[in-house]
Short mmCIF file of the C-alpha atoms (twelve columns), coordinates in Angstrom:
data_MODEL
# 
_entry.id   MODEL 
# 
loop_
_atom_site.group_PDB 
_atom_site.id 
_atom_site.type_symbol 
_atom_site.label_atom_id 
_atom_site.label_alt_id 
_atom_site.label_comp_id 
_atom_site.label_asym_id 
_atom_site.label_seq_id 
_atom_site.Cartn_x 
_atom_site.Cartn_y 
_atom_site.Cartn_z 
_atom_site.pdbx_PDB_model_num 
ATOM 1   C CA . MET A 1   0.814   29.192  -2.945  1 
ATOM 2   C CA . LYS A 2   4.358   28.002  -3.945  1 
ATOM 3   C CA . TYR A 3   7.436   26.031  -2.911  1 
ATOM 4   C CA . PRO A 4   10.787  26.943  -3.927  1 
ATOM 5   C CA . GLY A 5   11.070  25.773  -7.554  1 
ATOM 6   C CA . PHE A 6   7.667   24.252  -7.480  1 
ATOM 7   C CA . LYS A 7   4.159   25.056  -8.651  1 
ATOM 8   C CA . LEU A 8   1.076   23.416  -6.142  1 
ATOM 9   C CA . GLU A 9   0.350   21.199  -9.292  1 
ATOM 10  C CA . ASP A 10  3.873   19.924  -9.120  1 
ATOM 11  C CA . VAL A 11  3.861   19.414  -5.221  1 
ATOM 12  C CA . ALA A 12  0.519   17.325  -5.593  1 
ATOM 13  C CA . ASN A 13  1.984   15.220  -8.635  1 
ATOM 14  C CA . LEU A 14  5.354   14.225  -6.391  1 
ATOM 15  C CA . MET A 15  2.821   13.635  -3.569  1 
ATOM 16  C CA . THR A 16  1.102   10.826  -6.530  1 
ATOM 17  C CA . VAL A 17  4.141   9.587   -7.342  1 
ATOM 18  C CA . PHE A 18  5.836   8.977   -4.268  1 
ATOM 19  C CA . GLN A 19  2.975   8.153   -1.657  1 
ATOM 20  C CA . PRO A 20  3.249   4.243   -2.418  1 
ATOM 21  C CA . ALA A 21  7.058   4.482   -1.502  1 
ATOM 22  C CA . VAL A 22  6.138   6.727   1.580   1 
ATOM 23  C CA . LEU A 23  3.562   4.369   2.595   1 
ATOM 24  C CA . PHE A 24  5.586   1.035   2.319   1 
ATOM 25  C CA . LEU A 25  8.555   2.939   4.044   1 
ATOM 26  C CA . PHE A 26  6.144   3.713   6.716   1 
ATOM 27  C CA . TRP A 27  5.090   -0.133  6.936   1 
ATOM 28  C CA . LEU A 28  8.929   -1.328  7.105   1 
ATOM 29  C CA . LEU A 29  9.539   0.927   10.018  1 
ATOM 30  C CA . THR A 30  6.194   0.091   12.172  1 
ATOM 31  C CA . HIS A 31  4.932   -3.379  10.805  1 
ATOM 32  C CA . LYS A 32  4.980   -4.773  14.262  1 
ATOM 33  C CA . LYS A 33  2.126   -1.626  14.774  1 
ATOM 34  C CA . PHE A 34  1.092   -1.435  11.082  1 
ATOM 35  C CA . HIS A 35  -2.176  -3.813  11.381  1 
ATOM 36  C CA . SER A 36  -3.862  -1.672  14.277  1 
ATOM 37  C CA . PHE A 37  -2.954  1.236   12.619  1 
ATOM 38  C CA . TRP A 38  -4.262  0.164   9.127   1 
ATOM 39  C CA . GLN A 39  -7.490  -0.932  10.545  1 
ATOM 40  C CA . LYS A 40  -8.081  2.305   12.169  1 
ATOM 41  C CA . TRP A 41  -6.680  4.677   9.521   1 
ATOM 42  C CA . LYS A 42  -7.132  2.751   6.277   1 
ATOM 43  C CA . ASN A 43  -10.136 4.919   5.140   1 
ATOM 44  C CA . TRP A 44  -8.480  8.099   5.835   1 
ATOM 45  C CA . VAL A 45  -5.344  7.292   3.853   1 
ATOM 46  C CA . VAL A 46  -7.405  5.439   1.116   1 
ATOM 47  C CA . THR A 47  -9.639  9.038   1.065   1 
ATOM 48  C CA . LEU A 48  -6.539  11.075  1.043   1 
ATOM 49  C CA . SER A 49  -4.597  9.492   -1.631  1 
ATOM 50  C CA . ILE A 50  -7.277  9.494   -4.063  1 
ATOM 51  C CA . VAL A 51  -8.097  13.094  -3.411  1 
ATOM 52  C CA . ALA A 52  -4.297  13.924  -3.801  1 
ATOM 53  C CA . SER A 53  -4.020  11.569  -7.178  1 
ATOM 54  C CA . ALA A 54  -7.071  13.478  -8.403  1 
ATOM 55  C CA . ILE A 55  -5.834  16.862  -7.909  1 
ATOM 56  C CA . GLY A 56  -2.539  15.617  -9.642  1 
ATOM 57  C CA . LEU A 57  -4.176  14.335  -12.735 1 
ATOM 58  C CA . TRP A 58  -6.530  17.283  -12.879 1 
ATOM 59  C CA . LYS A 59  -3.268  19.642  -13.098 1 
ATOM 60  C CA . GLN A 60  -1.823  17.683  -15.371 1 
ATOM 61  C CA . GLY A 61  -4.613  18.121  -17.521 1 
ATOM 62  C CA . TRP A 62  -5.450  14.276  -18.131 1 
ATOM 63  C CA . LEU A 63  -8.761  15.017  -16.674 1 
ATOM 64  C CA . ALA A 64  -9.803  17.923  -18.269 1 
ATOM 65  C CA . TRP A 65  -12.354 16.320  -20.705 1 
ATOM 66  C CA . LEU A 66  -14.440 16.431  -17.771 1 
ATOM 67  C CA . ALA A 67  -14.886 19.965  -18.076 1 
ATOM 68  C CA . ALA A 68  -15.864 19.678  -21.831 1 
ATOM 69  C CA . PRO A 69  -18.886 20.654  -22.937 1 
ATOM 70  C CA . VAL A 70  -21.730 18.163  -23.523 1 
ATOM 71  C CA . SER A 71  -25.081 18.240  -25.239 1 
ATOM 72  C CA . ILE A 72  -26.841 16.219  -22.527 1 
ATOM 73  C CA . PRO A 73  -30.369 17.880  -21.259 1 
ATOM 74  C CA . VAL A 74  -29.838 18.862  -17.305 1 
ATOM 75  C CA . TRP A 75  -32.283 16.250  -16.542 1 
ATOM 76  C CA . GLY A 76  -30.215 13.540  -18.064 1 
ATOM 77  C CA . VAL A 77  -27.244 14.578  -16.003 1 
ATOM 78  C CA . ILE A 78  -29.044 14.567  -12.642 1 
ATOM 79  C CA . LEU A 79  -30.767 11.233  -13.378 1 
ATOM 80  C CA . ALA A 80  -26.912 9.758   -14.264 1 
ATOM 81  C CA . ALA A 81  -25.652 11.738  -11.279 1 
ATOM 82  C CA . VAL A 82  -28.002 10.315  -8.555  1 
ATOM 83  C CA . PRO A 83  -26.738 6.781   -8.719  1 
ATOM 84  C CA . VAL A 84  -23.304 7.435   -8.748  1 
ATOM 85  C CA . ILE A 85  -23.457 9.748   -5.607  1 
ATOM 86  C CA . LEU A 86  -25.423 7.176   -3.814  1 
ATOM 87  C CA . CYS A 87  -23.148 4.163   -4.726  1 
ATOM 88  C CA . VAL A 88  -20.249 6.415   -3.731  1 
ATOM 89  C CA . ALA A 89  -22.165 7.530   -0.491  1 
ATOM 90  C CA . LEU A 90  -22.765 3.555   0.163   1 
ATOM 91  C CA . ILE A 91  -19.196 2.739   -0.131  1 
ATOM 92  C CA . ILE A 92  -18.061 5.147   1.754   1 
ATOM 93  C CA . ARG A 93  -20.451 4.710   4.811   1 
ATOM 94  C CA . GLU A 94  -19.403 0.863   4.387   1 
ATOM 95  C CA . MET A 95  -15.919 1.410   4.453   1 
ATOM 96  C CA . PHE A 96  -16.030 3.422   7.954   1 
ATOM 97  C CA . LYS A 97  -18.695 1.048   9.352   1 
ATOM 98  C CA . SER A 98  -16.584 -2.118  8.475   1 
ATOM 99  C CA . SER A 99  -13.473 -0.499  9.904   1 
ATOM 100 C CA . SER A 100 -14.899 0.467   13.465  1 
ATOM 101 C CA . SER A 101 -16.668 -2.758  14.049  1 
ATOM 102 C CA . VAL A 102 -13.525 -4.892  13.785  1 
ATOM 103 C CA . PRO A 103 -12.084 -5.241  16.943  1 
ATOM 104 C CA . THR A 104 -8.332  -5.030  17.324  1 
ATOM 105 C CA . PHE A 105 -6.001  -6.389  20.205  1 
ATOM 106 C CA . GLU A 106 -5.767  -2.682  21.635  1 
ATOM 107 C CA . ASP A 107 -9.615  -3.063  22.290  1 
ATOM 108 C CA . TYR A 108 -8.813  -5.679  24.656  1 
ATOM 109 C CA . LYS A 109 -7.736  -4.772  28.104  1 
ATOM 110 C CA . SER A 110 -9.760  -6.870  30.355  1 
ATOM 111 C CA . ASP A 111 -10.506 -10.538 30.825  1 
ATOM 112 C CA . MET A 112 -10.725 -13.476 33.808  1 
ATOM 113 C CA . ILE A 113 -7.291  -15.273 33.746  1 
ATOM 114 C CA . PHE A 114 -6.454  -17.638 36.341  1 
ATOM 115 C CA . GLY A 115 -9.789  -17.201 38.277  1 
ATOM 116 C CA . ILE A 116 -9.085  -13.302 38.779  1 
ATOM 117 C CA . ARG A 117 -10.312 -10.543 36.523  1 
ATOM 118 C CA . TRP A 118 -7.436  -8.624  35.187  1 
ATOM 119 C CA . ASN A 119 -7.229  -5.137  33.579  1 
ATOM 120 C CA . TRP A 120 -4.008  -3.555  31.777  1 
ATOM 121 C CA . VAL A 121 -2.812  -1.111  29.503  1 
ATOM 122 C CA . TYR A 122 -0.601  -1.042  26.294  1 
ATOM 123 C CA . HIS A 123 2.870   0.818   26.009  1 
ATOM 124 C CA . LEU A 124 3.856   1.259   22.468  1 
ATOM 125 C CA . GLY A 125 1.510   -1.833  21.168  1 
ATOM 126 C CA . GLN A 126 3.020   -4.112  24.089  1 
ATOM 127 C CA . ILE A 127 1.686   -5.409  27.358  1 
ATOM 128 C CA . GLU A 128 3.590   -4.224  30.314  1 
ATOM 129 C CA . PRO A 129 3.980   -6.560  33.077  1 
ATOM 130 C CA . ASP A 130 4.244   -3.782  35.814  1 
ATOM 131 C CA . LEU A 131 0.714   -2.201  34.325  1 
ATOM 132 C CA . VAL A 132 -1.296  -5.467  34.609  1 
ATOM 133 C CA . ASN A 133 -3.847  -5.265  37.745  1 
ATOM 134 C CA . ALA A 134 -5.911  -7.560  39.480  1 
ATOM 135 C CA . PHE A 135 -9.742  -7.039  40.384  1 
ATOM 136 C CA . CYS A 136 -12.459 -8.974  42.205  1 
ATOM 137 C CA . PRO A 137 -14.311 -11.105 39.826  1 
ATOM 138 C CA . ASN A 138 -17.458 -10.802 42.124  1 
ATOM 139 C CA . ASP A 139 -17.678 -6.660  42.594  1 
ATOM 140 C CA . THR A 140 -14.573 -5.522  40.212  1 
ATOM 141 C CA . CYS A 141 -12.819 -4.090  43.446  1 
ATOM 142 C CA . ARG A 142 -9.251  -3.877  43.333  1 
ATOM 143 C CA . CYS A 143 -7.475  -6.774  45.037  1 
ATOM 144 C CA . ARG A 144 -4.864  -6.674  47.653  1 
ATOM 145 C CA . LEU A 145 -1.874  -8.641  47.146  1 
ATOM 146 C CA . SER A 146 -0.022  -10.376 50.334  1 
ATOM 147 C CA . HIS A 147 2.470   -13.408 49.941  1 
ATOM 148 C CA . SER A 148 3.006   -16.656 51.661  1 
ATOM 149 C CA . TRP A 149 5.780   -19.189 51.687  1 
ATOM 150 C CA . TYR A 150 5.739   -22.712 51.555  1 
ATOM 151 C CA . LEU A 151 8.812   -25.099 50.731  1 
ATOM 152 C CA . ASP A 152 10.848  -22.209 49.618  1 
ATOM 153 C CA . ARG A 153 8.350   -21.138 47.252  1 
ATOM 154 C CA . SER A 154 6.332   -17.853 47.068  1 
ATOM 155 C CA . ASN A 155 2.574   -17.654 46.819  1 
ATOM 156 C CA . SER A 156 0.802   -14.156 45.553  1 
ATOM 157 C CA . ILE A 157 -2.367  -14.269 47.631  1 
ATOM 158 C CA . PHE A 158 -5.267  -11.547 45.929  1 
ATOM 159 C CA . ASN A 159 -7.821  -10.455 48.540  1 
ATOM 160 C CA . CYS A 160 -10.946 -8.353  48.024  1 
ATOM 161 C CA . PRO A 161 -11.314 -5.795  50.590  1 
ATOM 162 C CA . ASN A 162 -14.797 -5.370  49.947  1 
ATOM 163 C CA . CYS A 163 -16.604 -9.255  49.608  1 
ATOM 164 C CA . GLY A 164 -13.927 -11.380 51.062  1 
ATOM 165 C CA . PHE A 165 -12.937 -13.040 47.724  1 
ATOM 166 C CA . HIS A 166 -9.306  -14.381 48.065  1 
ATOM 167 C CA . HIS A 167 -7.609  -16.516 45.155  1 
ATOM 168 C CA . THR A 168 -3.745  -17.797 45.673  1 
ATOM 169 C CA . LEU A 169 -1.447  -18.066 42.711  1 
ATOM 170 C CA . GLU A 170 2.003   -19.560 42.688  1 
ATOM 171 C CA . GLY A 171 5.025   -17.022 42.341  1 
ATOM 172 C CA . ASP A 172 5.725   -13.524 43.396  1 
ATOM 173 C CA . GLU A 173 4.163   -10.450 41.944  1 
ATOM 174 C CA . ARG A 174 6.307   -9.927  39.248  1 
ATOM 175 C CA . GLU A 175 6.341   -13.587 38.108  1 
ATOM 176 C CA . VAL A 176 2.378   -13.750 38.021  1 
ATOM 177 C CA . HIS A 177 2.260   -10.308 36.198  1 
ATOM 178 C CA . ARG A 178 4.528   -11.869 33.512  1 
ATOM 179 C CA . ARG A 179 2.555   -15.286 33.414  1 
ATOM 180 C CA . VAL A 180 -0.601  -13.059 33.063  1 
ATOM 181 C CA . ALA A 181 0.964   -11.027 30.521  1 
ATOM 182 C CA . ILE A 182 1.930   -14.287 28.621  1 
ATOM 183 C CA . GLU A 183 -1.372  -15.611 28.655  1 
ATOM 184 C CA . ILE A 184 -2.660  -12.189 27.477  1 
ATOM 185 C CA . GLU A 185 -0.348  -12.380 24.253  1 
ATOM 186 C CA . ARG A 186 -1.413  -16.088 23.604  1 
ATOM 187 C CA . ARG A 187 -5.322  -15.136 23.711  1 
ATOM 188 C CA . VAL A 188 -4.315  -12.223 21.203  1 
ATOM 189 C CA . ASN A 189 -2.239  -14.216 18.933  1 
ATOM 190 C CA . THR A 190 -4.692  -17.187 18.978  1 
ATOM 191 C CA . GLY A 191 -7.988  -14.953 18.398  1 
ATOM 192 C CA . GLU A 192 -9.595  -15.787 21.739  1 
ATOM 193 C CA . PHE A 193 -9.676  -12.201 22.775  1 
ATOM 194 C CA . ILE A 194 -12.189 -11.543 20.505  1 
ATOM 195 C CA . LYS A 195 -14.571 -13.940 22.611  1 
ATOM 196 C CA . ALA A 196 -14.118 -11.699 25.339  1 
ATOM 197 C CA . LEU A 197 -15.357 -8.481  23.561  1 
ATOM 198 C CA . GLY A 198 -18.137 -9.857  22.332  1 
# 
């Protein structure tokens, strides 16, 4: 397989040279979401980078010494290879295990806030107040919303149609959702959200 003016090894060499710059540029463009991306995909990025680097070095002939004949018995090669393979397997397993067990803010999608169970979704890594929904803390039934007025001030009343739970929060629906979104962001920024995931 050839590219115009390039051999496959030339492409691998270029990937080896430019991959740090591409990763840095990617970080600059998406630094707000880079942390969650890196937690999720860092093992694949590192693995592909190592593979691309190894291919480039091999094609350049820098690793040709690995193919040179040696006068070691087969049993010696096997004995030397077994611990290396075990170490590599353990390192890879720990890398994938640690990345999958570290919670990120995108795993945090439900919590008790202001006496009500709230569920929400993220849109492009941000909390949209319109996508925050109230549920009954007793039976997780979606709450119905009604309003009352007192001294020219709107109150939002959340009612559970199943168990009769009701809870009143000051402000209209938009204001309540905005306050909930701000509280979610505060818990994410302080790391409190990890308790809710535990």
